[in-house]
PDB file of C-alpha atoms in Angstrom:
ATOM      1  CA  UNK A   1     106.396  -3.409 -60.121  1.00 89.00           C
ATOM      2  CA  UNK A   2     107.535  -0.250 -58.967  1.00 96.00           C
ATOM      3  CA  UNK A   3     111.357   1.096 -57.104  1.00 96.00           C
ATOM      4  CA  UNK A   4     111.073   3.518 -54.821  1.00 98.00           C
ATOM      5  CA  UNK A   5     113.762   5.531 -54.061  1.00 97.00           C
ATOM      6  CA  UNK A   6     114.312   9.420 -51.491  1.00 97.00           C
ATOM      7  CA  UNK A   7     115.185  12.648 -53.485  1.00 96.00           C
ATOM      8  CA  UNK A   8     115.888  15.074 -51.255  1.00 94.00           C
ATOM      9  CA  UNK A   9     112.649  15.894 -49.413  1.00 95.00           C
ATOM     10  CA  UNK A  10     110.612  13.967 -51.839  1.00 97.00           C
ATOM     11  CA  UNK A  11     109.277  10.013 -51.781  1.00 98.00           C
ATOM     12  CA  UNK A  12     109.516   9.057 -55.687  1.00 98.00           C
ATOM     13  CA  UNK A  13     107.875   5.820 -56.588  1.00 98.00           C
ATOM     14  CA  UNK A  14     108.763   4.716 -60.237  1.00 97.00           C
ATOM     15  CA  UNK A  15     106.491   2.810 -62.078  1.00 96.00           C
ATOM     16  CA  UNK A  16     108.335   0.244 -64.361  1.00 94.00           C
ATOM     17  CA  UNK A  17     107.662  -1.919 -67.558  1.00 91.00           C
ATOM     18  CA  UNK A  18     103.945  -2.278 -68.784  1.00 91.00           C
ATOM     19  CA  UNK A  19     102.538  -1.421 -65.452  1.00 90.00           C
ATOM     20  CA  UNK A  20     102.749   1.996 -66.478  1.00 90.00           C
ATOM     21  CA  UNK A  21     100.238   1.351 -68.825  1.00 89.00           C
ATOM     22  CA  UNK A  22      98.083  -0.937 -66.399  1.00 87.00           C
ATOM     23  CA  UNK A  23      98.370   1.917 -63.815  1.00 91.00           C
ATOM     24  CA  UNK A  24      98.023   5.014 -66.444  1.00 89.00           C
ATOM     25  CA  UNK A  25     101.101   6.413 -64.227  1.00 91.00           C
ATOM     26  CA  UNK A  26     105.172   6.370 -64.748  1.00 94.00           C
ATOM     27  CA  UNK A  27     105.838   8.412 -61.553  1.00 96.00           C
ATOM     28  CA  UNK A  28     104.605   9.353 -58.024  1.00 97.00           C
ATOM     29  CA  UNK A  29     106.228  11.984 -56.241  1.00 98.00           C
ATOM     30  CA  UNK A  30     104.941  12.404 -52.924  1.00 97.00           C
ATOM     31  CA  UNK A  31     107.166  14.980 -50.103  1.00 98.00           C
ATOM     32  CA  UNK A  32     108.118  13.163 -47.380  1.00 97.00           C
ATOM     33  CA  UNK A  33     106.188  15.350 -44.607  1.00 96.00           C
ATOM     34  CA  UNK A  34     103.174  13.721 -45.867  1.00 97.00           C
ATOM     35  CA  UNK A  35     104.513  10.167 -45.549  1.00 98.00           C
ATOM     36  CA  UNK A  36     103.249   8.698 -42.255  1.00 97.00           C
ATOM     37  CA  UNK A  37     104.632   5.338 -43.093  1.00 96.00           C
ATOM     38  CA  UNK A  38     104.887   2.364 -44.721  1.00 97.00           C
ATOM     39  CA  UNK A  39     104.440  -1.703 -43.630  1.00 96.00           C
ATOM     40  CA  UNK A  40     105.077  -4.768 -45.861  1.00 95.00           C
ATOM     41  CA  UNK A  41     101.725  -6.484 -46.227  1.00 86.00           C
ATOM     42  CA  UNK A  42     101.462  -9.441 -48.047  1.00 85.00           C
ATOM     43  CA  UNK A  43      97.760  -9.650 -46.992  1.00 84.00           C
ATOM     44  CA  UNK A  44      96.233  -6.523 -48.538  1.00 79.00           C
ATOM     45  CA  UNK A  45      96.024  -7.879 -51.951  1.00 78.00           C
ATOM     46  CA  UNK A  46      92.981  -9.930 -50.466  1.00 81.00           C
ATOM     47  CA  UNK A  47      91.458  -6.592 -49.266  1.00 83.00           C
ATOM     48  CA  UNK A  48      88.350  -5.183 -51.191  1.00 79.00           C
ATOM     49  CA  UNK A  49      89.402  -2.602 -53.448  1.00 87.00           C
ATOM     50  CA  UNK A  50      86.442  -0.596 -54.260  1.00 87.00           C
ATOM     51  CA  UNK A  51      85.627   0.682 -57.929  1.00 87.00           C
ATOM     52  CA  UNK A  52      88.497   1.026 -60.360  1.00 87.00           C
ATOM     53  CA  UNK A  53      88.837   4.632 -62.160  1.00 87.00           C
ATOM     54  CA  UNK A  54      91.252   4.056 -63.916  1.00 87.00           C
ATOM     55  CA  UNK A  55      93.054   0.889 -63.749  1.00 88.00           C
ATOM     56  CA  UNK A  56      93.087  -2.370 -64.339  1.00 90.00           C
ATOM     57  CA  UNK A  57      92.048  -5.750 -62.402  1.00 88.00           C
ATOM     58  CA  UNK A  58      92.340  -9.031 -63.152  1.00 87.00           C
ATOM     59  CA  UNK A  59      92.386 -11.228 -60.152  1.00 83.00           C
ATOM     60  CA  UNK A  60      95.543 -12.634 -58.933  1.00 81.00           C
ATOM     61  CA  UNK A  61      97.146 -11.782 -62.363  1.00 89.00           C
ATOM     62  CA  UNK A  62      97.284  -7.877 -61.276  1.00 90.00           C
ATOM     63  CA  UNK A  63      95.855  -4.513 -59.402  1.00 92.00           C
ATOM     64  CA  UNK A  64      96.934  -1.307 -60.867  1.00 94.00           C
ATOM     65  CA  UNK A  65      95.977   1.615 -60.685  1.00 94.00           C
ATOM     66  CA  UNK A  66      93.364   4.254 -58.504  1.00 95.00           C
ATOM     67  CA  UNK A  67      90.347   2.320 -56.649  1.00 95.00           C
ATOM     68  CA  UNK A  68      87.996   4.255 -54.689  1.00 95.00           C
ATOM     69  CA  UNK A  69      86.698   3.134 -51.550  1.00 91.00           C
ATOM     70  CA  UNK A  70      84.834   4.321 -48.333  1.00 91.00           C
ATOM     71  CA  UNK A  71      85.335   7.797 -49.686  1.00 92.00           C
ATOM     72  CA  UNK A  72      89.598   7.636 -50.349  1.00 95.00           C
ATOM     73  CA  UNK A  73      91.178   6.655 -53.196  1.00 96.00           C
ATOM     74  CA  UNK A  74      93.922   4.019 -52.901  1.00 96.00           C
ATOM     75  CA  UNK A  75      96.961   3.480 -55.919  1.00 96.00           C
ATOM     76  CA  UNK A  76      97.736  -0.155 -56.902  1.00 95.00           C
ATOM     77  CA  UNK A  77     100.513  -1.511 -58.271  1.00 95.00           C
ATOM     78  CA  UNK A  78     100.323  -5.161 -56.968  1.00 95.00           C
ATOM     79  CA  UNK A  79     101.332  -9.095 -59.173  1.00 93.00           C
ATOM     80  CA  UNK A  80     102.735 -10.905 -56.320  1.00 93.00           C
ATOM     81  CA  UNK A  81     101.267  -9.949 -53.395  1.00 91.00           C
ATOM     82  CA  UNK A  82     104.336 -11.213 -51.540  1.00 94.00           C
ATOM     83  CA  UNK A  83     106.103  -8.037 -52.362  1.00 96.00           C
ATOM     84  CA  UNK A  84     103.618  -5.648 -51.145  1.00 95.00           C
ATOM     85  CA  UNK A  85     104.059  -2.468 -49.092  1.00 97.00           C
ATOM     86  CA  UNK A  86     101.251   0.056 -48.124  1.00 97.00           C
ATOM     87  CA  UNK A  87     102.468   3.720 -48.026  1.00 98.00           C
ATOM     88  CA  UNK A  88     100.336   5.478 -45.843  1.00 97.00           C
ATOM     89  CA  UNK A  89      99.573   9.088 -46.726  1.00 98.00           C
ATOM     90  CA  UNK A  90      98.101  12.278 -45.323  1.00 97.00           C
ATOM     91  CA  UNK A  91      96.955  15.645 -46.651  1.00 96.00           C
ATOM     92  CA  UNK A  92      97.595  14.126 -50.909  1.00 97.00           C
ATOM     93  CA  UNK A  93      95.293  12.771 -53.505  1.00 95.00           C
ATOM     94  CA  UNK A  94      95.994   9.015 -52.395  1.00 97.00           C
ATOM     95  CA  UNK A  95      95.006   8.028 -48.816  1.00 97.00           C
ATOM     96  CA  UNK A  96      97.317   4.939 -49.496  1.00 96.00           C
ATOM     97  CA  UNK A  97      99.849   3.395 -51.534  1.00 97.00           C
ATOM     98  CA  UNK A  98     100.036  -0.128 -52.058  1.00 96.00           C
ATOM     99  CA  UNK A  99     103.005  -1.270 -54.362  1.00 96.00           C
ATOM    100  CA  UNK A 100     105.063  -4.143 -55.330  1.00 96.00           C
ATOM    101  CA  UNK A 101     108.621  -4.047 -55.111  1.00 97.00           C
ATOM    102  CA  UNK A 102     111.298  -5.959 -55.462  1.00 96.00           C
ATOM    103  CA  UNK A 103     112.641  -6.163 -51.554  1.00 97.00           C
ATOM    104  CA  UNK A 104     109.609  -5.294 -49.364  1.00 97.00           C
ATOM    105  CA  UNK A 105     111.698  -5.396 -46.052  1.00 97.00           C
ATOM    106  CA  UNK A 106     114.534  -2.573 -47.595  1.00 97.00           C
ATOM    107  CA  UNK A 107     111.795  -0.427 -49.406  1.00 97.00           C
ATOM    108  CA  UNK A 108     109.932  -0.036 -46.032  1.00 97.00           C
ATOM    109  CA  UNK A 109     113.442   0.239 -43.930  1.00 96.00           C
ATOM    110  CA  UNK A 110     114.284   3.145 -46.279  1.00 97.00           C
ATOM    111  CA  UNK A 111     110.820   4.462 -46.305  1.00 97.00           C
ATOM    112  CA  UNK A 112     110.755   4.585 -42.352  1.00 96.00           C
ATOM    113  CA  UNK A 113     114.094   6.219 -41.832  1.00 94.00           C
ATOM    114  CA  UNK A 114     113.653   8.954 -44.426  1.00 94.00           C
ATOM    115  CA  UNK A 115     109.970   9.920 -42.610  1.00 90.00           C
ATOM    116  CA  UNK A 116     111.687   9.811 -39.135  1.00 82.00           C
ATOM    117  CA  UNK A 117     114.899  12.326 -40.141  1.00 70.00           C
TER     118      UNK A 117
END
């Protein structure tokens, strides 16, 4: 699972627990003119991922890490896919985020105001 929280200009998505170790990262900082935005979406667990490098994947247990796919590479951080949001992302080294946290709807809220200010 991961919190994500605004500092200053900045989108910081924290890593928690032994995902850090599943996802061989503690901490994504990402500035906020890059964010385009974010959606809750439950459904994208059942997406194809593409190759793992590195990560780890055991289905329906978890997703973590970077996939590739068609060319852009994607960060996981997904167990219940009930709790997903997908950070979309231009011009960084992820096309996508796709995270688990613990309230979907206020994550995106506070995602979506931040990139509109």
């Amino acid at each position: 699972m991961a919190t994500v929280s605004i500092d200053g200009d900045t989108l910081v998505v924290e890593i928690e627990g032994l995902d850090k170790l599943w996802a061989l990262k503690s901490r994504l900082a990402i500035p906020l003119a890059n964010v385009r935005g974010a959606t809750a979406d439950p459904g994208m667990l059942r997406q194809p991922k593409g190759i793992r490098a590195p990560g780890a994947y055991i289905p329906n247990v978890i997703t973590a890490g970077t996939f590739h796919l068609d060319g852009e590479k994607v960060f996981w951080d997904v167990h219940d896919a009930a709790k997903a949001i997908v950070v979309e992302l231009a011009d960084e080294r992820y096309a996508r985020l796709v995270i688990q946290v613990d309230d979907p709807r206020a994550s995106v809220d506070l995602i979506e105001q931040s990139v509109r200010r």
